[in-house]
XYZ file of C-alpha atoms in Angstrom:
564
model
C -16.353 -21.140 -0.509
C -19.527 -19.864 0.328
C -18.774 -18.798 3.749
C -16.060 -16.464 2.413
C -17.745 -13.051 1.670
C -17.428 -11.347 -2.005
C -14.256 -9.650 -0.882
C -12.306 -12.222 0.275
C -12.807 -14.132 -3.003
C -11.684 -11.272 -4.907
C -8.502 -9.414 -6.187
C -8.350 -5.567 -5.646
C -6.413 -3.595 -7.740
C -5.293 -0.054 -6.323
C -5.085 2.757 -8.808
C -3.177 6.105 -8.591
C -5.690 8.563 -10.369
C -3.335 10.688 -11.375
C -1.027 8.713 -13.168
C -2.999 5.691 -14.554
C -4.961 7.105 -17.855
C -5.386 10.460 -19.297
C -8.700 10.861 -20.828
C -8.658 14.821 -21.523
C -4.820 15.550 -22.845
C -3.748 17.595 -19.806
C -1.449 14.858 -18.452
C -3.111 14.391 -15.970
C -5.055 11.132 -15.099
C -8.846 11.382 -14.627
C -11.843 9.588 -13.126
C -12.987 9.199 -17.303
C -9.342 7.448 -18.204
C -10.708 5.142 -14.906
C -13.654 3.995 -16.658
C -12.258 3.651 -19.993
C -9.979 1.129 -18.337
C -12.513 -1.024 -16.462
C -12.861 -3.924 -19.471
C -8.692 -3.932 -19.076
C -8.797 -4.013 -15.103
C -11.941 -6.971 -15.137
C -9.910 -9.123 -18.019
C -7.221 -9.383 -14.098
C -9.685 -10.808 -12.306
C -10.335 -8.024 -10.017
C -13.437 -7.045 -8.151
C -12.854 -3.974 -6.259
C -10.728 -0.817 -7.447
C -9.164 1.104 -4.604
C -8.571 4.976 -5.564
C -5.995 6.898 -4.043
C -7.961 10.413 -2.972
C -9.886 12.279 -5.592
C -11.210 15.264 -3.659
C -10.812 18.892 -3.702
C -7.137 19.243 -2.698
C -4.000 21.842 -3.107
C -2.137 18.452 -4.221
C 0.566 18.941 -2.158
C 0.729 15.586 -1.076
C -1.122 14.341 -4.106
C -4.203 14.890 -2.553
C -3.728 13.438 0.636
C -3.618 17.113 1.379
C -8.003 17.342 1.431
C -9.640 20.670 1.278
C -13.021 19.419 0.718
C -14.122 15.675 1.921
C -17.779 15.510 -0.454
C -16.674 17.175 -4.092
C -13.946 15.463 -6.721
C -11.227 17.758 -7.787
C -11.665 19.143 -11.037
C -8.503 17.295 -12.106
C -10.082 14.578 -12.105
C -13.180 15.276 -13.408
C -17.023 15.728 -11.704
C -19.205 14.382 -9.346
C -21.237 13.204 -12.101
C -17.991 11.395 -13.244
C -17.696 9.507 -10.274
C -20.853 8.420 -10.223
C -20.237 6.984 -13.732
C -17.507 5.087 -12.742
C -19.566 3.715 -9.898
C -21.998 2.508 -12.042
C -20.238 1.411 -15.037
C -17.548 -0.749 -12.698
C -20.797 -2.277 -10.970
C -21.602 -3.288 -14.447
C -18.229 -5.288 -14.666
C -19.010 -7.066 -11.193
C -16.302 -3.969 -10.113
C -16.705 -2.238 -6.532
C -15.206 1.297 -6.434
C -13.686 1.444 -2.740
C -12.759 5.107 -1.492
C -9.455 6.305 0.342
C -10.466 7.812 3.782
C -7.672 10.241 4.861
C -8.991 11.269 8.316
C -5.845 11.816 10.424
C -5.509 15.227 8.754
C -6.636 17.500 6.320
C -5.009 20.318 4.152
C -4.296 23.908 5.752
C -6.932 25.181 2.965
C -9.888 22.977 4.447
C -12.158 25.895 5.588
C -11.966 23.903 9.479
C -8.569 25.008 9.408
C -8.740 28.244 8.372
C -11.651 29.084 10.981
C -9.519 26.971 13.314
C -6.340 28.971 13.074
C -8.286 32.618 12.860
C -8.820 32.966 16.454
C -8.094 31.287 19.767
C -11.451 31.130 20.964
C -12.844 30.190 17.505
C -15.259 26.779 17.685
C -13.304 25.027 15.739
C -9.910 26.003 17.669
C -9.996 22.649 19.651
C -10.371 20.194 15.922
C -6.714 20.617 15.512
C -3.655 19.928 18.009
C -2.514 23.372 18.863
C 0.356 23.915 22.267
C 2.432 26.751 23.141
C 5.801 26.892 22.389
C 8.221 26.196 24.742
C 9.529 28.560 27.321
C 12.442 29.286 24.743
C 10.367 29.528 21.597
C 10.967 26.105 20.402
C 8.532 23.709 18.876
C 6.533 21.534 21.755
C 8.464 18.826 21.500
C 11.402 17.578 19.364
C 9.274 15.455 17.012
C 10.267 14.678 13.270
C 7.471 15.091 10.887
C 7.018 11.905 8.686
C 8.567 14.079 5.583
C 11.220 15.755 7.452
C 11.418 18.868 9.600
C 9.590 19.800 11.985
C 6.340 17.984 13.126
C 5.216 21.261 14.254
C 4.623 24.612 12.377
C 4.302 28.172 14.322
C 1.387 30.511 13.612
C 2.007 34.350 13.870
C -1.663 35.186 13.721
C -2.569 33.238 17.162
C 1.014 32.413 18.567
C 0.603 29.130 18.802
C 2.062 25.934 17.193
C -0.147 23.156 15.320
C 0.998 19.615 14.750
C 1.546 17.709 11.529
C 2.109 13.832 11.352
C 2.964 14.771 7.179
C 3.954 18.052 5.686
C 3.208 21.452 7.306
C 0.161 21.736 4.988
C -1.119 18.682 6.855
C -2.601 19.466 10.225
C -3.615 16.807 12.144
C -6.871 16.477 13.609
C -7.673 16.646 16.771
C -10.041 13.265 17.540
C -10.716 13.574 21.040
C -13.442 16.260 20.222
C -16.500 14.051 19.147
C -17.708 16.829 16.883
C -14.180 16.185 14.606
C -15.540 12.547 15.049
C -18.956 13.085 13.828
C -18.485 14.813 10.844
C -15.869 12.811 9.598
C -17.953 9.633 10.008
C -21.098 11.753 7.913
C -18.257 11.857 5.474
C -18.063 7.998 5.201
C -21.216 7.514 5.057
C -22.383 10.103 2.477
C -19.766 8.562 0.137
C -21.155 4.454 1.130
C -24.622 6.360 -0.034
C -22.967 7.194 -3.398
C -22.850 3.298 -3.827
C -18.578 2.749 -3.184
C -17.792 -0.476 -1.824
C -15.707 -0.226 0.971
C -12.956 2.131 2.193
C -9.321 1.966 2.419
C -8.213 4.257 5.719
C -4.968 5.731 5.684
C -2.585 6.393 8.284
C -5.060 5.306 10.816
C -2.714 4.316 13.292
C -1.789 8.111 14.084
C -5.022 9.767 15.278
C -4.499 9.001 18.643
C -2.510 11.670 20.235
C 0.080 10.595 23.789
C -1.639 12.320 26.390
C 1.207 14.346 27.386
C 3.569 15.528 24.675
C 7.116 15.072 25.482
C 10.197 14.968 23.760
C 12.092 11.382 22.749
C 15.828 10.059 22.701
C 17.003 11.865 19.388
C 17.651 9.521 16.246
C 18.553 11.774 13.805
C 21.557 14.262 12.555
C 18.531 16.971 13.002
C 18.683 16.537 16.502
C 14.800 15.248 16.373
C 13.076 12.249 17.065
C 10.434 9.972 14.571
C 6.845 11.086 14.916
C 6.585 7.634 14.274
C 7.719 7.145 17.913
C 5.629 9.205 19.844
C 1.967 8.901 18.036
C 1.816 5.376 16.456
C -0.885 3.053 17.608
C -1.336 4.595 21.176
C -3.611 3.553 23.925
C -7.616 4.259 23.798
C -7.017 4.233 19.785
C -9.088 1.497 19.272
C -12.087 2.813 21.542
C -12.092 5.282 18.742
C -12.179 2.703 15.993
C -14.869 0.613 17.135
C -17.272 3.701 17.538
C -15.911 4.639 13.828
C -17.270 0.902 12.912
C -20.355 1.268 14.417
C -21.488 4.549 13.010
C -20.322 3.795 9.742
C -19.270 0.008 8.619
C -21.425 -2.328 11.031
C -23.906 -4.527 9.044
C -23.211 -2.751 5.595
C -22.044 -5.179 2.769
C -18.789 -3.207 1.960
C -14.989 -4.091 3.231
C -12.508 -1.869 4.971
C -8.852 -2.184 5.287
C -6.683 0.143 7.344
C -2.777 1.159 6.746
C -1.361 0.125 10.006
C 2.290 1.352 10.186
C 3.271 0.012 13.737
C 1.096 -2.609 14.472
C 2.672 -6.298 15.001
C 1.390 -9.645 13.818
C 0.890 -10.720 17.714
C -1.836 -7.223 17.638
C -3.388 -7.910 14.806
C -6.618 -10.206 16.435
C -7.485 -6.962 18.191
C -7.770 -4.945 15.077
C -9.261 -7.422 12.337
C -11.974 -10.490 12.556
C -15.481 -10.351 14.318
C -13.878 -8.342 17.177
C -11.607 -5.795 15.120
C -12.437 -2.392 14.404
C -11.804 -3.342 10.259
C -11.795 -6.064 8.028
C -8.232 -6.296 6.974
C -5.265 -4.194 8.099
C -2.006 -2.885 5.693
C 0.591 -3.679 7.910
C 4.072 -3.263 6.982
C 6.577 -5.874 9.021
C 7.229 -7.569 5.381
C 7.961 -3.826 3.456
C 10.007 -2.350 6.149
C 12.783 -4.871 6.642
C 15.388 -2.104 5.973
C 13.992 0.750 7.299
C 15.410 1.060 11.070
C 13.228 2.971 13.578
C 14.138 6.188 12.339
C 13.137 5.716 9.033
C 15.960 7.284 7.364
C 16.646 6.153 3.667
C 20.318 6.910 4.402
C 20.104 4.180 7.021
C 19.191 0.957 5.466
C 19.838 -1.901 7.307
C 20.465 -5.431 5.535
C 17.987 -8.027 5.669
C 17.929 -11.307 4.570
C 14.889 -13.969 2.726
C 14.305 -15.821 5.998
C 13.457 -11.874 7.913
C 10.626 -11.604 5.222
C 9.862 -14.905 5.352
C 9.364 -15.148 8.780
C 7.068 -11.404 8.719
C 4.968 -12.474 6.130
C 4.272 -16.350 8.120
C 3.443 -14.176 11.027
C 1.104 -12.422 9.866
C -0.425 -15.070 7.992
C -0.827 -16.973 11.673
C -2.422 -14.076 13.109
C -5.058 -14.190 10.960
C -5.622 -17.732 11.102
C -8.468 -17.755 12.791
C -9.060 -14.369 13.400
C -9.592 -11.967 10.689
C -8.202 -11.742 6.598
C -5.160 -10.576 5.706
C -4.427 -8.238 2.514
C -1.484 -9.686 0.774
C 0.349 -6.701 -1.125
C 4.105 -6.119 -1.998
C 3.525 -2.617 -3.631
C 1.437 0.633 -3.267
C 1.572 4.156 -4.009
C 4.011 4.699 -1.123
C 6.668 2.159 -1.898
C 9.517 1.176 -4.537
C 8.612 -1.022 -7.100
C 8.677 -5.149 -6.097
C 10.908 -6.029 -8.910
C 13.747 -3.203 -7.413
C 12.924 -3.837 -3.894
C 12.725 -7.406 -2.672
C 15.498 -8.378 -5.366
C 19.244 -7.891 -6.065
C 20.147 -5.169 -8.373
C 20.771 -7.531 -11.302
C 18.025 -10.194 -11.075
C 16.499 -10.843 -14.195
C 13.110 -8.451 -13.967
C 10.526 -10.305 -15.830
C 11.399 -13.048 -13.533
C 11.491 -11.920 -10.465
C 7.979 -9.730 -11.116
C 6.436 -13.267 -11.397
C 8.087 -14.567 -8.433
C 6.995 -11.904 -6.506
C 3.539 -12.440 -8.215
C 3.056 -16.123 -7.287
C 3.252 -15.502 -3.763
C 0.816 -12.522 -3.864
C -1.543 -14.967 -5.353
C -0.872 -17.784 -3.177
C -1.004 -16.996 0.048
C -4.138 -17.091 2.243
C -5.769 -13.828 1.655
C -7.236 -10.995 -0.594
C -4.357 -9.884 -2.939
C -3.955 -6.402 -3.917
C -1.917 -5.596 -7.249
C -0.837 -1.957 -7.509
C -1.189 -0.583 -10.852
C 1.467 -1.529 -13.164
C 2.787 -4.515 -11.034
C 1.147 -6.780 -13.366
C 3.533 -5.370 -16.158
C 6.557 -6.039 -13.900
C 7.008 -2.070 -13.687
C 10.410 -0.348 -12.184
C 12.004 1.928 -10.481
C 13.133 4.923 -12.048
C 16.475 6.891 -12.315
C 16.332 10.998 -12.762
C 19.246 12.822 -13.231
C 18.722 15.244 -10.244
C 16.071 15.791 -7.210
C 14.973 18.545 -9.116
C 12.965 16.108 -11.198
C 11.036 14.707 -8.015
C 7.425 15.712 -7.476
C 7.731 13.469 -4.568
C 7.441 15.399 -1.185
C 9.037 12.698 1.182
C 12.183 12.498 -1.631
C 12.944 15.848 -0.937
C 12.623 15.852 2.634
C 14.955 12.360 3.049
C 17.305 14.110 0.157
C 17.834 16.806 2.437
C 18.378 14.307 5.587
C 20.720 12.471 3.865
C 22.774 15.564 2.927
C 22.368 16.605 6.964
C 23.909 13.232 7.429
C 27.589 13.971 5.573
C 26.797 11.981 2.088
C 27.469 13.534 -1.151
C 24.266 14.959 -3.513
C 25.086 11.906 -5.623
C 24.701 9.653 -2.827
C 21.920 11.439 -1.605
C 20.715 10.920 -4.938
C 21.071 7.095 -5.038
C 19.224 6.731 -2.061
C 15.959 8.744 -3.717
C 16.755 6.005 -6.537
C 15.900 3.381 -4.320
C 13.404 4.381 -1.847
C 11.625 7.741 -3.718
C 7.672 7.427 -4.075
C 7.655 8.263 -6.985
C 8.867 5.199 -8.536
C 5.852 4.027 -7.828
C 4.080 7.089 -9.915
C 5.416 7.308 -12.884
C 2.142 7.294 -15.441
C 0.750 3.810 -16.574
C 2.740 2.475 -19.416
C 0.093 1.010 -22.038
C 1.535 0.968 -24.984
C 4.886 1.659 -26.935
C 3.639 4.847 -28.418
C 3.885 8.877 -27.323
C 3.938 9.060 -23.573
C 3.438 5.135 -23.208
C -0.436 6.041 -23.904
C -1.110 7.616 -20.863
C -1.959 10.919 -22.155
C -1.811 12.929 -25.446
C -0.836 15.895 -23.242
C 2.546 16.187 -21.572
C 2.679 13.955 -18.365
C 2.404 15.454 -14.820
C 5.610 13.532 -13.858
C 7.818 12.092 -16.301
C 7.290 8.354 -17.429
C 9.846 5.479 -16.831
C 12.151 5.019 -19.673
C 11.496 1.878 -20.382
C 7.948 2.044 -21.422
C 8.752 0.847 -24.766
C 9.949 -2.417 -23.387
C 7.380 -2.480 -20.560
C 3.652 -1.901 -21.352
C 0.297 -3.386 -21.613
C -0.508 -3.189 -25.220
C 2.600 -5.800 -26.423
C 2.123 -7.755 -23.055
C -1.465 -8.788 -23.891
C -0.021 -10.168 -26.755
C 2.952 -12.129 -25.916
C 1.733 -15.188 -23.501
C 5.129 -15.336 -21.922
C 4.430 -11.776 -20.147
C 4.233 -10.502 -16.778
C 0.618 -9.951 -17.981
C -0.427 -12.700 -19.279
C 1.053 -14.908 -16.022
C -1.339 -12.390 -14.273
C -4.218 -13.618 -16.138
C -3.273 -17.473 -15.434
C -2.297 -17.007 -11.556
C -5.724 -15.255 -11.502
C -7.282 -18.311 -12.960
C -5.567 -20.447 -11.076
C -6.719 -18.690 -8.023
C -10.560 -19.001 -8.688
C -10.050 -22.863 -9.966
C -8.620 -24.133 -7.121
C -10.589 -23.267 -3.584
C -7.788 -24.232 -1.424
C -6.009 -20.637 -2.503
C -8.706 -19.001 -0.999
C -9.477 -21.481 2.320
C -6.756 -23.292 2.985
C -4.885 -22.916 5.626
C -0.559 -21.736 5.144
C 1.923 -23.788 7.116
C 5.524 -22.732 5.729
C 8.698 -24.797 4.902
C 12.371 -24.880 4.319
C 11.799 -21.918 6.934
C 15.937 -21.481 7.575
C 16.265 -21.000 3.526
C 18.053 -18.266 2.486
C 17.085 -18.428 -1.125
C 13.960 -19.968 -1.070
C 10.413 -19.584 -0.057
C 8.211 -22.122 0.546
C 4.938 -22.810 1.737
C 2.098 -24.849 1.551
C -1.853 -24.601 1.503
C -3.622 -27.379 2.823
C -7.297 -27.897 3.161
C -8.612 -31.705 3.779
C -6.329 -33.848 2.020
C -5.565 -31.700 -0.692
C -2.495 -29.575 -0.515
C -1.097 -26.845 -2.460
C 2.790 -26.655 -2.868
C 4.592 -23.214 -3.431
C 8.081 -23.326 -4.291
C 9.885 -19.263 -4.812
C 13.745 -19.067 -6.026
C 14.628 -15.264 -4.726
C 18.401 -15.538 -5.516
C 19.986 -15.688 -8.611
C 21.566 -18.808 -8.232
C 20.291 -22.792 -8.599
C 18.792 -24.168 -5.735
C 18.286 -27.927 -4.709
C 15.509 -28.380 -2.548
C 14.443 -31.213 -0.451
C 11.076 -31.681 1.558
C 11.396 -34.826 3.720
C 8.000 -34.919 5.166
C 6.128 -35.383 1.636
C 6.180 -38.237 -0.634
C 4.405 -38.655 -3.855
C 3.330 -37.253 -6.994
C 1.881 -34.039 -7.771
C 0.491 -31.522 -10.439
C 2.189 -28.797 -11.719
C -0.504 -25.657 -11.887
C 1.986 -22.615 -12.521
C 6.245 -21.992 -13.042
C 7.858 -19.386 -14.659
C 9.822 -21.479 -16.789
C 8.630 -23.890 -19.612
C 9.994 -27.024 -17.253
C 10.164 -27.828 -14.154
C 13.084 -30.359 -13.525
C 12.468 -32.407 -9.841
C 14.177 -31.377 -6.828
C 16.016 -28.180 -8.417
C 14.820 -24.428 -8.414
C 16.718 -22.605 -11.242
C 17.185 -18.838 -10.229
C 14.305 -16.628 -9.550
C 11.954 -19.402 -10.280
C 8.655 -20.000 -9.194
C 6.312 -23.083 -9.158
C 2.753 -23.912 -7.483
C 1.995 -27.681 -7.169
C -1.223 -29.097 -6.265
C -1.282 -32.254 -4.709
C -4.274 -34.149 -3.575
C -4.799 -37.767 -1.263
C -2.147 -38.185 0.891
C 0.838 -37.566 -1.641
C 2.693 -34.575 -2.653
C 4.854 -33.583 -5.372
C 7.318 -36.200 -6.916
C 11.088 -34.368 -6.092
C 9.923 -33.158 -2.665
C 11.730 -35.712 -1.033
C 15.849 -37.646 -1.401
């Protein structure tokens, strides 16, 4: 185990700032709520705390909108605040690591309002500006990644400036190595402030096609995915490895990228001792009904063996090469419970399910906030209610497309961001706890059902299986070096896996259906120990639904059951 650095023996949970704990009654969450918190977020086992952004920002992404890069937004509190937290989670063995949103900034950073007041302004060339075609249309027919265009016209200079995200969103321009050099200062004045490591998002867009063109169209808007003409490009990584040696090489910290678009077989080239970052977010095992377009009115049907088979890849890329960051929910996505499970499963189940394998596969997990209560999606009555920027643009898609506002509806139901934002539910009382203000965004029905304070004290909780997978995880070395061979890999209801390091094997056993499973592993023989299930027993050879169990076996024999 010591070869394995502090990070990879770790959990890291990621909090949404604005929605985990109210501190000051305005309902919204603060850097103070944070550190009230930290005793709560150490009891999980954790060792690192990845914040969503908590600069200066117009919010109109939730501050992945960033108007200034070194100062917190008063929302959330002070500098001097965040310096607290940094030294109070240090305290608790706790490393704060930073969100690094570099691919853009807001339109009220003061680059670009200097770069939009004049053509031959210095800072003109930081952004992606092109003429309009000869008819007055947008460069090319690109989709932004919230709908519309990707580009937005300027009266003042008569040009148009590209947006991966929302209009308010321009993207940087990273083939001037003045954009690069102040964004790296930016890195390292915050490692300097004593944070731990940095998550970078939407990395994988920075790197621009060298000539602009428009693609096949995929959508009733008659536009094409930006997804499809910026992701992961060639020369991007040129730029990430000078990005690792200004800023991350030989500095004790960790930094994981969110890779939309990069494959398992790629992975070697951006992780390990010859990536550009420690660990990568990729998302082959959260997009398995999302079809190139990305339209939530599109969903495609997928079955247990497509994530199964994502999720083994990417655990064989980084075999040898690299760590892998094992997540099944962030600020971005649905709830676990809603989306890798029918409509009806039984939730408290399936969040433990879903749980086990977080914990058990070969890598750093990351819990989302509220995923250790088994949190869910939410239903709101109209799209009105939706602070959620990408809801509204996919709402308005999906009525481009022919369905019905109610359908349109449903789909926000399922795939909105803000299920996943919905404040922190910690106890039963006004506002589930979170604040003794009125929330920023409504809170999840059920709160009085699902929260922390009555979970701590039932042992049968979501929680409190937390707590014991977390345990489990730190007893038992082979979690965290072993390697991951998978089995019963044509199942359709169950996942299955095993950890093996010497002659000591770990057995993981995951009922996703609803109905009974028999199982049967002819290559093992033997007897084994029963570490972890979600039910009280755990009757040989049978996997009740949305069950979970993690066997350790050690010698040369296995569990008793895993073979007729």
């Amino acid at each position: 185990m010591d070869s394995l650095k502090w990070w990879q023996k770790t959990l890291v949970y990621q909090i949404y700032p604005k929605s985990f704990c109210d501190s000051s009654g305005d309902g919204i969450g603060d850097l103070n709520g944070i550190t009230e918190k930290l005793d709560y977020i150490r009891n999980l086992g954790v060792g690192a705390v990845w914040l969503t952004p908590v600069y200066v920002s117009p919010m109109v992404d939730n501050g992945y909108d960033i108007a200034d890069y070194k100062n917190i937004a008063p929302e959330y509190g002070t500098m001097a605040d965040m310096e607290n937290l940094i030294v109070e989670a240090k305290k608790r063995g706790i490393r704060i690591v930073m969100d690094l949103v570099f691919n853009h900034t807001s339109d009220q950073h003061n680059w670009f309002k200097e770069s939009r007041s004049d053509c031959k302004n210095s800072k003109r060339d930081w952004y992606i500006w092109c003429d309009a075609k000869p008819n007055g249309a947008p460069p090319t027919n690109w989709r932004g990644i919230f709908g519309g265009s990707a580009w937005t016209f300027d009266e003042a200079t008569g040009q148009y400036y590209l947006h991966t995200f929302a209009k308010e969103q321009p993207d940087l321009n990273w083939e001037n190595p003045e954009v690069r050099r102040i964004l790296y200062d930016i890195a390292n004045f915050w490692l300097d402030k004593g944070v731990g490591g940095f998550r970078i998002d939407a990395i994988t867009y920075i790197k621009k096609p060298v000539v602009l063109k428009d693609l096949p169209i995929d959508g009733p808007d008659g536009m094409s995915n930006v997804h499809m003409a910026t992701a992961n490009q060639p020369g991007i990584l040129e730029y990430l490895h000078e990005f690792k040696r200004e800023v991350f090489a030989g500095k004790d910290i960790f930094t994981v990228a969110e890779a939309n678009g990069v494959s398992a077989e790629e992975l070697p080239r951006w992780v390990g001792k010859n990536g550009a970052f420690d660990m990568l977010l990729e998302f082959n095992h959260m997009n398995l009904d999302m079809e190139k377009a990305s339209l939530w009115c599109r969903p495609a049907p997928w079955k247990l063996t497509k994530l199964k088979k994502a999720l083994s890849d990417s655990q064989k890329a980084t075999t040898e090469n690299g760590w892998y960051p094992a997540f099944f929910e962030n600020h971005d996505q649905p709830r676990s419970v809603n989306q890798f499970f029918p409509k009806n499963a039984d939730k408290k189940l399936a969040a433990k399910v879903i749980a086990t394998v977080l914990f058990t596969l070969k890598g750093t997990p990351f819990i989302y906030e509220g995923q250790e209560l088994g949190m869910t999606n939410t239903k709101w009555s109209s799209i009105e209610c939706y602070d959620d920027i990408a809801s509204k643009g996919q709402y308005a898609l999906a009525l481009q497309e022919g369905f019905s506002k109610q359908q349109a509806l449903e789909f926000v139901w399922k795939y909105s961001r803000d299920n996943a934002r919905t404040p922190m539910q910690w106890t039963s009382a006004k506002n589930a706890g979170f604040t003794s203000g009125k929330p920023w965004l409504s809170l999840n029905e059920n709160y009085n059902e699902v929260n922390a304070g009555w979970q701590m004290q039932d042992e049968d909780s979501v929680l409190r299986y937390y707590h014991r997978l977390a345990k489990v995880r730190q007893e038992y070395d082979i979690l965290l070096k072993g390697s991951y061979e998978e089995l019963l890999e044509a199942d359709e209801q169950i996942y299955a896996y095993m950890r093996v390091m010497k002659e000591k094997k770990v057995i993981v056993l995951c009922n996703f259906s609803e109905k009974e499973k028999e199982y049967s592993l002819p290559k093992l023989s033997g007897n084994g120990k029963l570490l972890l299930g979600n039910y009280a027993d755990a009757p040989n050879q049978i996997l009740r639904a949305y069950e979970a169990r993690v066997y350790l076996c050690e010698g040369r024999t296995t569990i008793e059951g895993c073979s007729k």
